[in-house]
PDB file of C-alpha atoms and ligand atoms in Angstrom:
ATOM      1  CA  MET M  98      68.369  26.120  33.761  1.00 65.00           C
ATOM      2  CA  SER M  99      72.188  24.731  34.308  1.00 77.00           C
ATOM      3  CA  SER M 100      73.206  21.267  32.908  1.00 80.00           C
ATOM      4  CA  ARG M 101      76.352  21.838  34.501  1.00 88.00           C
ATOM      5  CA  THR M 102      77.896  19.050  36.747  1.00 89.00           C
ATOM      6  CA  ASP M 103      80.786  19.072  39.177  1.00 88.00           C
ATOM      7  CA  LYS M 104      83.399  17.035  36.963  1.00 88.00           C
ATOM      8  CA  ASP M 105      82.247  18.280  33.652  1.00 90.00           C
ATOM      9  CA  THR M 106      84.962  18.763  31.084  1.00 91.00           C
ATOM     10  CA  TRP M 107      85.384  20.579  27.535  1.00 92.00           C
ATOM     11  CA  ASP M 108      87.635  21.346  24.668  1.00 91.00           C
ATOM     12  CA  ILE M 109      87.786  24.697  22.636  1.00 93.00           C
ATOM     13  CA  SER M 110      84.536  23.723  20.873  1.00 90.00           C
ATOM     14  CA  THR M 111      82.409  22.111  23.390  1.00 89.00           C
ATOM     15  CA  SER M 112      80.330  23.289  26.321  1.00 90.00           C
ATOM     16  CA  VAL M 113      82.161  26.123  28.389  1.00 92.00           C
ATOM     17  CA  GLY M 114      85.272  25.881  25.940  1.00 93.00           C
ATOM     18  CA  GLN M 115      83.294  27.246  23.034  1.00 93.00           C
ATOM     19  CA  THR M 116      82.529  30.530  25.118  1.00 95.00           C
ATOM     20  CA  ALA M 117      86.184  31.177  24.794  1.00 97.00           C
ATOM     21  CA  LEU M 118      85.886  31.170  20.971  1.00 96.00           C
ATOM     22  CA  PHE M 119      82.555  33.165  20.901  1.00 95.00           C
ATOM     23  CA  VAL M 120      84.238  36.059  22.797  1.00 97.00           C
ATOM     24  CA  ALA M 121      87.190  35.944  20.654  1.00 97.00           C
ATOM     25  CA  ALA M 122      84.956  36.112  17.392  1.00 96.00           C
ATOM     26  CA  ALA M 123      83.461  39.233  19.178  1.00 97.00           C
ATOM     27  CA  ARG M 124      86.781  40.841  19.687  1.00 98.00           C
ATOM     28  CA  ALA M 125      87.797  39.814  16.154  1.00 97.00           C
ATOM     29  CA  LEU M 126      84.664  41.721  14.627  1.00 96.00           C
ATOM     30  CA  GLU M 127      85.477  44.662  17.093  1.00 98.00           C
ATOM     31  CA  ALA M 128      89.172  44.812  15.412  1.00 97.00           C
ATOM     32  CA  GLN M 129      87.477  44.759  12.084  1.00 96.00           C
ATOM     33  CA  LYS M 130      85.782  48.254  12.635  1.00 97.00           C
ATOM     34  CA  PRO M 131      87.365  51.556  11.428  1.00 97.00           C
ATOM     35  CA  ASP M 132      87.145  52.912  15.206  1.00 97.00           C
ATOM     36  CA  PRO M 133      87.881  49.849  17.207  1.00 98.00           C
ATOM     37  CA  LEU M 134      87.854  50.241  21.002  1.00 98.00           C
ATOM     38  CA  ALA M 135      90.408  47.642  21.084  1.00 98.00           C
ATOM     39  CA  VAL M 136      92.607  45.406  18.610  1.00 98.00           C
ATOM     40  CA  ASP M 137      93.081  41.793  19.679  1.00 98.00           C
ATOM     41  CA  ARG M 138      94.868  40.907  16.188  1.00 97.00           C
ATOM     42  CA  TYR M 139      95.104  37.229  17.619  1.00 98.00           C
ATOM     43  CA  ALA M 140      91.191  36.908  18.164  1.00 98.00           C
ATOM     44  CA  GLU M 141      90.936  36.381  14.135  1.00 97.00           C
ATOM     45  CA  VAL M 142      93.804  33.893  14.051  1.00 98.00           C
ATOM     46  CA  PHE M 143      92.089  31.564  16.686  1.00 98.00           C
ATOM     47  CA  CYS M 144      88.731  32.006  15.057  1.00 96.00           C
ATOM     48  CA  ARG M 145      90.187  30.824  11.614  1.00 96.00           C
ATOM     49  CA  ALA M 146      92.207  28.039  13.122  1.00 97.00           C
ATOM     50  CA  ALA M 147      88.961  26.775  14.928  1.00 96.00           C
ATOM     51  CA  GLY M 148      86.798  27.055  11.636  1.00 93.00           C
ATOM     52  CA  GLY M 149      83.130  26.593  11.691  1.00 89.00           C
ATOM     53  CA  ASP M 150      80.868  29.006  13.327  1.00 86.00           C
ATOM     54  CA  ALA M 151      83.294  31.373  14.469  1.00 87.00           C
ATOM     55  CA  ALA M 152      85.365  31.660  11.203  1.00 90.00           C
ATOM     56  CA  ALA M 153      82.145  32.259   9.481  1.00 88.00           C
ATOM     57  CA  ALA M 154      80.818  34.909  11.571  1.00 87.00           C
ATOM     58  CA  LEU M 155      84.044  37.047  10.458  1.00 91.00           C
ATOM     59  CA  ASP M 156      83.150  36.901   6.787  1.00 88.00           C
ATOM     60  CA  ASP M 157      79.404  37.664   7.262  1.00 77.00           C
ATOM     61  CA  ALA M 158      78.789  33.992   5.936  1.00 71.00           C
ATOM     62  CA  ASP M 159      76.382  33.321   8.522  1.00 74.00           C
ATOM     63  CA  ALA M 160      73.700  36.253   8.799  1.00 76.00           C
ATOM     64  CA  ASP M 161      71.944  34.225  11.678  1.00 79.00           C
ATOM     65  CA  PHE M 162      74.966  33.932  13.724  1.00 85.00           C
ATOM     66  CA  PRO M 163      74.215  35.578  17.123  1.00 89.00           C
ATOM     67  CA  LEU M 164      76.898  38.137  16.762  1.00 91.00           C
ATOM     68  CA  ARG M 165      75.397  39.499  13.441  1.00 89.00           C
ATOM     69  CA  THR M 166      72.291  40.200  14.977  1.00 90.00           C
ATOM     70  CA  GLU M 167      71.438  43.457  16.553  1.00 92.00           C
ATOM     71  CA  TRP M 168      72.047  42.071  20.032  1.00 92.00           C
ATOM     72  CA  GLY M 169      75.366  40.540  18.863  1.00 93.00           C
ATOM     73  CA  GLY M 170      76.430  44.067  17.583  1.00 95.00           C
ATOM     74  CA  HIS M 171      75.935  45.360  21.497  1.00 97.00           C
ATOM     75  CA  PHE M 172      77.847  42.315  22.505  1.00 96.00           C
ATOM     76  CA  VAL M 173      80.685  43.271  20.279  1.00 97.00           C
ATOM     77  CA  ASN M 174      80.609  46.635  21.791  1.00 98.00           C
ATOM     78  CA  PHE M 175      80.933  45.127  25.335  1.00 98.00           C
ATOM     79  CA  GLN M 176      83.555  42.852  24.512  1.00 98.00           C
ATOM     80  CA  GLY M 177      85.515  45.749  22.573  1.00 98.00           C
ATOM     81  CA  ALA M 178      84.979  47.693  26.010  1.00 98.00           C
ATOM     82  CA  ARG M 179      85.851  44.965  28.326  1.00 98.00           C
ATOM     83  CA  THR M 180      89.117  44.327  26.327  1.00 98.00           C
ATOM     84  CA  ARG M 181      90.024  48.015  26.494  1.00 98.00           C
ATOM     85  CA  TYR M 182      89.305  48.255  30.214  1.00 98.00           C
ATOM     86  CA  PHE M 183      91.309  45.512  31.116  1.00 98.00           C
ATOM     87  CA  ASP M 184      94.193  46.353  28.736  1.00 98.00           C
ATOM     88  CA  ASP M 185      94.470  49.639  30.576  1.00 98.00           C
ATOM     89  CA  TYR M 186      94.484  47.883  33.891  1.00 98.00           C
ATOM     90  CA  PHE M 187      97.363  45.674  32.780  1.00 98.00           C
ATOM     91  CA  GLN M 188      99.283  48.610  31.580  1.00 98.00           C
ATOM     92  CA  GLY M 189      98.963  50.358  35.095  1.00 98.00           C
ATOM     93  CA  VAL M 190      99.930  47.056  36.699  1.00 98.00           C
ATOM     94  CA  ALA M 191     103.239  46.772  34.426  1.00 98.00           C
ATOM     95  CA  GLN M 192     103.718  50.512  35.330  1.00 97.00           C
ATOM     96  CA  ALA M 193     103.565  49.734  38.959  1.00 98.00           C
ATOM     97  CA  GLY M 194     106.234  47.225  38.709  1.00 98.00           C
ATOM     98  CA  VAL M 195     104.434  44.192  38.993  1.00 98.00           C
ATOM     99  CA  GLN M 196     105.997  41.085  37.430  1.00 98.00           C
ATOM    100  CA  GLN M 197     103.569  38.255  38.250  1.00 98.00           C
ATOM    101  CA  ILE M 198     100.495  38.007  36.020  1.00 98.00           C
ATOM    102  CA  VAL M 199      97.680  35.585  36.574  1.00 98.00           C
ATOM    103  CA  LEU M 200      95.053  34.963  33.995  1.00 98.00           C
ATOM    104  CA  LEU M 201      92.377  32.962  35.506  1.00 98.00           C
ATOM    105  CA  ALA M 202      90.452  30.998  32.804  1.00 98.00           C
ATOM    106  CA  ALA M 203      92.793  32.474  30.279  1.00 98.00           C
ATOM    107  CA  GLY M 204      90.903  31.048  27.192  1.00 98.00           C
ATOM    108  CA  LEU M 205      91.843  32.603  24.223  1.00 98.00           C
ATOM    109  CA  ASP M 206      93.150  35.889  26.020  1.00 98.00           C
ATOM    110  CA  SER M 207      96.196  37.003  23.926  1.00 98.00           C
ATOM    111  CA  ARG M 208      97.608  39.238  26.251  1.00 98.00           C
ATOM    112  CA  ALA M 209     100.845  37.356  26.854  1.00 98.00           C
ATOM    113  CA  TYR M 210     101.562  37.980  23.301  1.00 97.00           C
ATOM    114  CA  ARG M 211     100.281  41.172  22.346  1.00 97.00           C
ATOM    115  CA  LEU M 212     100.919  43.383  25.400  1.00 98.00           C
ATOM    116  CA  SER M 213     104.173  45.057  26.131  1.00 97.00           C
ATOM    117  CA  TRP M 214     105.329  43.392  29.239  1.00 98.00           C
ATOM    118  CA  PRO M 215     108.466  44.623  31.160  1.00 97.00           C
ATOM    119  CA  ALA M 216     111.593  42.326  31.020  1.00 97.00           C
ATOM    120  CA  GLY M 217     111.266  39.468  33.926  1.00 98.00           C
ATOM    121  CA  THR M 218     107.403  39.363  33.771  1.00 98.00           C
ATOM    122  CA  VAL M 219     105.914  36.010  34.034  1.00 98.00           C
ATOM    123  CA  VAL M 220     102.442  35.144  32.692  1.00 98.00           C
ATOM    124  CA  TYR M 221     100.687  32.389  34.278  1.00 98.00           C
ATOM    125  CA  GLU M 222      97.655  31.165  32.375  1.00 98.00           C
ATOM    126  CA  LEU M 223      94.870  28.888  34.055  1.00 98.00           C
ATOM    127  CA  ASP M 224      92.622  27.099  32.124  1.00 98.00           C
ATOM    128  CA  ARG M 225      91.347  23.337  31.060  1.00 97.00           C
ATOM    129  CA  PRO M 226      93.940  21.368  29.283  1.00 97.00           C
ATOM    130  CA  ARG M 227      92.520  21.203  25.891  1.00 97.00           C
ATOM    131  CA  VAL M 228      91.755  24.896  25.858  1.00 97.00           C
ATOM    132  CA  LEU M 229      95.152  25.930  26.611  1.00 98.00           C
ATOM    133  CA  GLN M 230      96.463  23.044  23.985  1.00 97.00           C
ATOM    134  CA  PHE M 231      94.174  24.834  21.175  1.00 97.00           C
ATOM    135  CA  LYS M 232      95.853  28.073  22.079  1.00 97.00           C
ATOM    136  CA  ARG M 233      99.273  26.932  22.024  1.00 96.00           C
ATOM    137  CA  GLU M 234      99.293  24.940  18.749  1.00 97.00           C
ATOM    138  CA  THR M 235      97.600  27.594  17.101  1.00 97.00           C
ATOM    139  CA  MET M 236      99.909  30.317  18.111  1.00 97.00           C
ATOM    140  CA  ASP M 237     103.037  28.005  17.473  1.00 95.00           C
ATOM    141  CA  SER M 238     101.534  27.228  14.017  1.00 96.00           C
ATOM    142  CA  HIS M 239     101.339  31.008  13.432  1.00 95.00           C
ATOM    143  CA  GLY M 240     104.718  31.700  14.585  1.00 95.00           C
ATOM    144  CA  ASP M 241     103.993  33.779  17.101  1.00 92.00           C
ATOM    145  CA  THR M 242     105.955  34.175  20.577  1.00 94.00           C
ATOM    146  CA  PRO M 243     104.977  35.511  23.881  1.00 97.00           C
ATOM    147  CA  THR M 244     106.178  39.078  24.815  1.00 97.00           C
ATOM    148  CA  ALA M 245     106.635  37.695  28.437  1.00 98.00           C
ATOM    149  CA  GLU M 246     107.540  34.261  29.762  1.00 98.00           C
ATOM    150  CA  ARG M 247     104.300  32.334  29.644  1.00 98.00           C
ATOM    151  CA  ARG M 248     103.814  29.358  31.908  1.00 98.00           C
ATOM    152  CA  GLU M 249     100.393  27.130  31.437  1.00 98.00           C
ATOM    153  CA  ILE M 250      98.395  25.638  34.337  1.00 98.00           C
ATOM    154  CA  ALA M 251      96.199  23.011  32.782  1.00 98.00           C
ATOM    155  CA  ILE M 252      93.485  22.820  35.765  1.00 97.00           C
ATOM    156  CA  ASP M 253      89.825  22.899  36.794  1.00 95.00           C
ATOM    157  CA  LEU M 254      89.479  26.192  38.742  1.00 95.00           C
ATOM    158  CA  ARG M 255      87.010  24.256  41.040  1.00 92.00           C
ATOM    159  CA  ASP M 256      90.011  22.477  42.173  1.00 93.00           C
ATOM    160  CA  ASP M 257      93.139  23.252  44.292  1.00 94.00           C
ATOM    161  CA  TRP M 258      94.481  25.745  41.710  1.00 97.00           C
ATOM    162  CA  PRO M 259      96.543  27.776  44.359  1.00 98.00           C
ATOM    163  CA  GLN M 260      98.761  24.781  44.811  1.00 98.00           C
ATOM    164  CA  ALA M 261      99.202  24.388  41.199  1.00 98.00           C
ATOM    165  CA  LEU M 262     100.139  27.801  40.859  1.00 98.00           C
ATOM    166  CA  ARG M 263     102.737  27.575  43.457  1.00 98.00           C
ATOM    167  CA  SER M 264     104.185  24.501  42.114  1.00 98.00           C
ATOM    168  CA  HIS M 265     104.865  26.362  38.862  1.00 98.00           C
ATOM    169  CA  GLY M 266     107.057  29.015  40.531  1.00 98.00           C
ATOM    170  CA  PHE M 267     104.566  31.758  41.666  1.00 98.00           C
ATOM    171  CA  ASP M 268     105.860  33.562  44.486  1.00 98.00           C
ATOM    172  CA  PRO M 269     103.279  34.784  46.967  1.00 98.00           C
ATOM    173  CA  SER M 270     105.814  37.115  48.789  1.00 98.00           C
ATOM    174  CA  LYS M 271     105.990  39.348  45.564  1.00 98.00           C
ATOM    175  CA  PRO M 272     103.069  41.438  44.254  1.00 98.00           C
ATOM    176  CA  SER M 273     101.037  39.996  41.380  1.00 98.00           C
ATOM    177  CA  ALA M 274      98.232  41.159  39.084  1.00 98.00           C
ATOM    178  CA  TRP M 275      95.143  38.762  38.579  1.00 99.00           C
ATOM    179  CA  ILE M 276      92.160  39.016  36.197  1.00 98.00           C
ATOM    180  CA  ALA M 277      89.133  36.906  36.059  1.00 98.00           C
ATOM    181  CA  GLU M 278      87.468  37.952  32.781  1.00 98.00           C
ATOM    182  CA  GLY M 279      84.433  36.173  31.584  1.00 96.00           C
ATOM    183  CA  LEU M 280      84.672  33.662  34.411  1.00 97.00           C
ATOM    184  CA  LEU M 281      82.553  34.085  37.503  1.00 96.00           C
ATOM    185  CA  ILE M 282      79.401  33.119  35.903  1.00 94.00           C
ATOM    186  CA  TYR M 283      80.776  29.571  34.925  1.00 95.00           C
ATOM    187  CA  LEU M 284      81.659  28.930  38.664  1.00 95.00           C
ATOM    188  CA  PRO M 285      79.407  27.805  41.282  1.00 93.00           C
ATOM    189  CA  ALA M 286      79.345  30.352  44.293  1.00 93.00           C
ATOM    190  CA  ALA M 287      81.262  28.103  46.475  1.00 93.00           C
ATOM    191  CA  ALA M 288      84.101  28.116  43.839  1.00 94.00           C
ATOM    192  CA  GLN M 289      83.803  31.900  43.409  1.00 95.00           C
ATOM    193  CA  GLU M 290      84.470  32.245  47.342  1.00 96.00           C
ATOM    194  CA  GLN M 291      87.398  29.491  46.820  1.00 96.00           C
ATOM    195  CA  LEU M 292      88.521  31.758  43.940  1.00 97.00           C
ATOM    196  CA  PHE M 293      88.513  35.211  45.666  1.00 98.00           C
ATOM    197  CA  ALA M 294      90.105  33.684  48.947  1.00 98.00           C
ATOM    198  CA  GLY M 295      92.805  31.880  46.777  1.00 98.00           C
ATOM    199  CA  ILE M 296      93.564  35.268  45.278  1.00 98.00           C
ATOM    200  CA  ASP M 297      93.603  37.080  48.702  1.00 98.00           C
ATOM    201  CA  ALA M 298      95.856  34.338  50.359  1.00 98.00           C
ATOM    202  CA  LEU M 299      98.451  34.540  47.516  1.00 98.00           C
ATOM    203  CA  ALA M 300      98.315  38.416  46.926  1.00 98.00           C
ATOM    204  CA  ALA M 301     101.263  40.452  48.476  1.00 98.00           C
ATOM    205  CA  PRO M 302     100.570  43.959  49.497  1.00 98.00           C
ATOM    206  CA  GLY M 303     100.757  46.071  46.455  1.00 98.00           C
ATOM    207  CA  SER M 304      98.930  43.282  44.393  1.00 98.00           C
ATOM    208  CA  PHE M 305      96.169  44.155  41.914  1.00 98.00           C
ATOM    209  CA  VAL M 306      92.936  42.139  40.886  1.00 98.00           C
ATOM    210  CA  ALA M 307      90.515  42.675  37.914  1.00 98.00           C
ATOM    211  CA  VAL M 308      87.218  40.835  37.912  1.00 98.00           C
ATOM    212  CA  GLU M 309      84.325  40.795  35.501  1.00 98.00           C
ATOM    213  CA  GLU M 310      80.876  40.294  37.213  1.00 97.00           C
ATOM    214  CA  ALA M 311      77.144  39.984  36.236  1.00 95.00           C
ATOM    215  CA  VAL M 312      74.204  40.132  38.594  1.00 92.00           C
ATOM    216  CA  PRO M 313      72.646  36.808  38.395  1.00 87.00           C
ATOM    217  CA  MET M 314      69.496  36.399  36.079  1.00 81.00           C
ATOM    218  CA  ASP M 315      66.176  36.141  37.926  1.00 79.00           C
ATOM    219  CA  ARG M 316      64.998  32.664  37.283  1.00 77.00           C
ATOM    220  CA  GLU M 317      61.393  33.689  37.383  1.00 82.00           C
ATOM    221  CA  VAL M 318      61.982  36.071  34.754  1.00 81.00           C
ATOM    222  CA  PHE M 319      63.632  33.598  32.619  1.00 80.00           C
ATOM    223  CA  GLU M 320      60.935  31.030  33.309  1.00 82.00           C
ATOM    224  CA  ALA M 321      58.095  33.542  32.347  1.00 86.00           C
ATOM    225  CA  LYS M 322      60.018  34.373  28.967  1.00 83.00           C
ATOM    226  CA  ARG M 323      60.234  30.781  28.235  1.00 82.00           C
ATOM    227  CA  ALA M 324      56.769  29.910  28.943  1.00 87.00           C
ATOM    228  CA  GLU M 325      56.058  32.932  26.422  1.00 87.00           C
ATOM    229  CA  GLY M 326      58.372  31.465  23.833  1.00 85.00           C
ATOM    230  CA  ARG M 327      60.535  34.507  24.169  1.00 83.00           C
ATOM    231  CA  VAL M 328      63.769  32.590  24.817  1.00 82.00           C
ATOM    232  CA  SER M 329      66.014  31.710  21.612  1.00 78.00           C
ATOM    233  CA  GLY M 330      68.128  28.522  21.377  1.00 75.00           C
ATOM    234  CA  GLN M 331      71.356  30.778  21.943  1.00 75.00           C
ATOM    235  CA  GLU M 332      69.875  31.946  25.113  1.00 79.00           C
ATOM    236  CA  THR M 333      68.878  28.527  26.085  1.00 81.00           C
ATOM    237  CA  GLU M 334      72.307  27.075  25.417  1.00 82.00           C
ATOM    238  CA  PHE M 335      73.958  29.935  27.187  1.00 83.00           C
ATOM    239  CA  PHE M 336      71.689  29.481  30.459  1.00 83.00           C
ATOM    240  CA  SER M 337      72.657  25.597  30.293  1.00 86.00           C
ATOM    241  CA  LEU M 338      76.393  26.565  30.869  1.00 90.00           C
ATOM    242  CA  VAL M 339      76.030  29.245  33.611  1.00 89.00           C
ATOM    243  CA  TYR M 340      75.584  28.600  37.243  1.00 88.00           C
ATOM    244  CA  ASN M 341      73.819  31.825  37.515  1.00 86.00           C
ATOM    245  CA  GLU M 342      75.102  32.221  41.173  1.00 88.00           C
ATOM    246  CA  GLN M 343      76.959  35.127  42.853  1.00 88.00           C
ATOM    247  CA  HIS M 344      78.758  34.461  46.084  1.00 89.00           C
ATOM    248  CA  ALA M 345      79.378  38.055  46.763  1.00 94.00           C
ATOM    249  CA  PRO M 346      79.695  41.580  44.716  1.00 96.00           C
ATOM    250  CA  ALA M 347      83.474  41.755  44.051  1.00 98.00           C
ATOM    251  CA  GLU M 348      83.996  45.219  45.304  1.00 98.00           C
ATOM    252  CA  GLN M 349      82.149  44.164  48.546  1.00 98.00           C
ATOM    253  CA  TRP M 350      84.124  41.223  49.156  1.00 98.00           C
ATOM    254  CA  PHE M 351      87.567  42.642  48.361  1.00 98.00           C
ATOM    255  CA  SER M 352      87.044  45.876  50.532  1.00 98.00           C
ATOM    256  CA  GLU M 353      86.369  43.680  53.206  1.00 98.00           C
ATOM    257  CA  HIS M 354      89.547  41.870  52.892  1.00 98.00           C
ATOM    258  CA  GLY M 355      91.805  44.947  53.157  1.00 97.00           C
ATOM    259  CA  TRP M 356      91.589  45.747  49.225  1.00 98.00           C
ATOM    260  CA  THR M 357      90.688  49.332  47.781  1.00 98.00           C
ATOM    261  CA  ALA M 358      88.067  48.406  45.016  1.00 98.00           C
ATOM    262  CA  THR M 359      86.340  50.352  42.282  1.00 98.00           C
ATOM    263  CA  THR M 360      83.242  49.042  40.274  1.00 98.00           C
ATOM    264  CA  THR M 361      82.631  50.503  36.851  1.00 98.00           C
ATOM    265  CA  GLY M 362      79.193  49.774  35.439  1.00 98.00           C
ATOM    266  CA  LEU M 363      79.630  48.244  32.123  1.00 98.00           C
ATOM    267  CA  SER M 364      76.563  50.618  30.330  1.00 98.00           C
ATOM    268  CA  GLY M 365      78.088  53.835  31.765  1.00 98.00           C
ATOM    269  CA  TYR M 366      81.580  52.953  30.323  1.00 98.00           C
ATOM    270  CA  ILE M 367      80.326  51.984  26.879  1.00 98.00           C
ATOM    271  CA  HIS M 368      78.414  55.056  26.697  1.00 98.00           C
ATOM    272  CA  GLN M 369      81.593  57.004  27.933  1.00 98.00           C
ATOM    273  CA  LEU M 370      83.563  55.377  24.919  1.00 98.00           C
ATOM    274  CA  GLY M 371      80.980  56.939  22.524  1.00 98.00           C
ATOM    275  CA  ARG M 372      79.151  53.855  21.514  1.00 98.00           C
ATOM    276  CA  GLU M 373      75.323  53.658  21.487  1.00 97.00           C
ATOM    277  CA  LEU M 374      73.543  51.762  24.072  1.00 98.00           C
ATOM    278  CA  PRO M 375      70.732  49.329  23.481  1.00 97.00           C
ATOM    279  CA  GLY M 376      67.093  50.677  24.065  1.00 97.00           C
ATOM    280  CA  PRO M 377      65.710  50.354  27.704  1.00 96.00           C
ATOM    281  CA  GLY M 378      63.782  47.154  28.285  1.00 90.00           C
ATOM    282  CA  THR M 379      65.899  45.114  25.520  1.00 91.00           C
ATOM    283  CA  ASP M 380      67.831  42.057  26.245  1.00 89.00           C
ATOM    284  CA  ALA M 381      70.939  43.660  25.125  1.00 94.00           C
ATOM    285  CA  ARG M 382      70.471  46.593  27.720  1.00 95.00           C
ATOM    286  CA  HIS M 383      69.808  44.001  30.309  1.00 92.00           C
ATOM    287  CA  MET M 384      73.066  42.214  29.609  1.00 93.00           C
ATOM    288  CA  LEU M 385      75.182  45.425  29.821  1.00 97.00           C
ATOM    289  CA  ASP M 386      73.137  46.889  32.529  1.00 97.00           C
ATOM    290  CA  SER M 387      73.724  43.604  34.708  1.00 95.00           C
ATOM    291  CA  ASN M 388      77.640  43.746  34.174  1.00 97.00           C
ATOM    292  CA  SER M 389      80.431  45.254  35.962  1.00 98.00           C
ATOM    293  CA  LEU M 390      84.278  45.807  35.616  1.00 98.00           C
ATOM    294  CA  VAL M 391      86.038  45.816  39.296  1.00 98.00           C
ATOM    295  CA  THR M 392      89.397  46.618  40.002  1.00 98.00           C
ATOM    296  CA  ALA M 393      91.025  46.380  43.108  1.00 98.00           C
ATOM    297  CA  ARG M 394      94.572  47.026  44.986  1.00 98.00           C
ATOM    298  CA  LYS M 395      95.882  45.203  48.183  1.00 98.00           C
ATOM    299  CA  GLU M 396      97.261  47.769  50.631  1.00 91.00           C
TER     300      GLU M 396
HETATM  301  C1  LIG R1469      84.115  33.321  28.248  1.00 70.74           C
HETATM  302  S1  LIG R1469      85.686  32.381  28.098  1.00 70.74           S
HETATM  303  C2  LIG R1469      86.549  33.720  28.794  1.00 70.74           C
HETATM  304  C3  LIG R1469      88.147  33.617  28.444  1.00 70.74           C
HETATM  305  C4  LIG R1469      89.127  34.572  28.748  1.00 70.74           C
HETATM  306  N1  LIG R1469      89.019  34.887  30.050  1.00 70.74           N
HETATM  307  C5  LIG R1469      88.541  35.747  27.999  1.00 70.74           C
HETATM  308  O1  LIG R1469      88.117  36.798  28.198  1.00 70.74           O
HETATM  309  O2  LIG R1469      88.634  35.940  26.576  1.00 70.74           O
HETATM  310  C6  LIG R1469      85.486  31.529  29.755  1.00 70.74           C
HETATM  311  C7  LIG R1469      86.774  30.568  29.882  1.00 70.74           C
HETATM  312  O3  LIG R1469      86.562  30.244  31.280  1.00 70.74           O
HETATM  313  C8  LIG R1469      87.327  28.910  31.284  1.00 70.74           C
HETATM  314  N2  LIG R1469      86.661  28.220  32.336  1.00 70.74           N
HETATM  315  C9  LIG R1469      85.459  28.209  32.930  1.00 70.74           C
HETATM  316  N3  LIG R1469      85.242  27.197  34.050  1.00 70.74           N
HETATM  317  C10 LIG R1469      86.450  26.811  34.234  1.00 70.74           C
HETATM  318  C11 LIG R1469      86.910  26.043  35.238  1.00 70.74           C
HETATM  319  N4  LIG R1469      86.184  25.522  36.212  1.00 70.74           N
HETATM  320  N5  LIG R1469      88.305  25.638  35.358  1.00 70.74           N
HETATM  321  C12 LIG R1469      89.175  26.227  34.317  1.00 70.74           C
HETATM  322  N6  LIG R1469      88.648  27.020  33.266  1.00 70.74           N
HETATM  323  C13 LIG R1469      87.433  27.466  33.354  1.00 70.74           C
HETATM  324  C14 LIG R1469      86.829  28.109  29.859  1.00 70.74           C
HETATM  325  O4  LIG R1469      87.630  26.963  29.610  1.00 70.74           O
HETATM  326  C15 LIG R1469      86.882  29.113  29.095  1.00 70.74           C
HETATM  327  O5  LIG R1469      88.079  29.207  28.385  1.00 70.74           O
END
């Protein structure tokens, strides 16, 4: 399934980098709705700057683009709900007085530009160099400035990112708030363990963490589907990018390390927000049922 290698690399339009553009396109489509779950006004800016499929999807110019299919409609709801959930998380974090924010695999997350941060807040954005470069250049040419102090850390999250964070001024003696949104599936299990352990080691009491996680896909089910010719090109590409591993459910891991954690199932949350769920047994329903949003606070 996965075609990933230990030292693989990418920019915004290749390999794992293009997934940042894909979720940005979903956020842009959510923002176009009359009753959006969340409005990320920069998502469209990024898609237009990148051009190609991501921009065409916004204008409905490509009816076959995955986000324009029935499955895609549910994926857009997913991204809208996920953005809303984590925006609310950061609002709570800011109200609690936390001033160090760490976006692990920031991609095209625009929270450093669009959320209202108290004075003195520093947002650390970790991702691969060319992904961060695309984001910076796009925002600069659009004339936008961050609403907090933004520090880029160009790194591979399979490497020693805690050291890089400290060398950019992160202070482990002060509370911090972390997010791993749309990231874990792109890391092997060992790097997931390193990620959670790194957060725990650098988080002072009173810190927060938010994680999106997915139960790995059953390989036998995937292979059976493929044998029956029921796997689309889009799915094949997706499964070539993910490791399909889970080190440990986030709630369990953080609870065992002195945090108080809560898991919110994505399907239930989307239903609670008033959006229709896909029918049982569909690929879209499986996607939503497999995903959870986890938050935790370190005591
Ligand atoms: C689906 S996008 C999510 C981006 C952002 N968190 C969001 O929700 O919009 C996945 C991001 O993870 C980043 N990523 C994945 N593996 C990484 C790694 N080993 N090191 C650094 N960044 C990584 C990619 O570059 C990409 O920006």
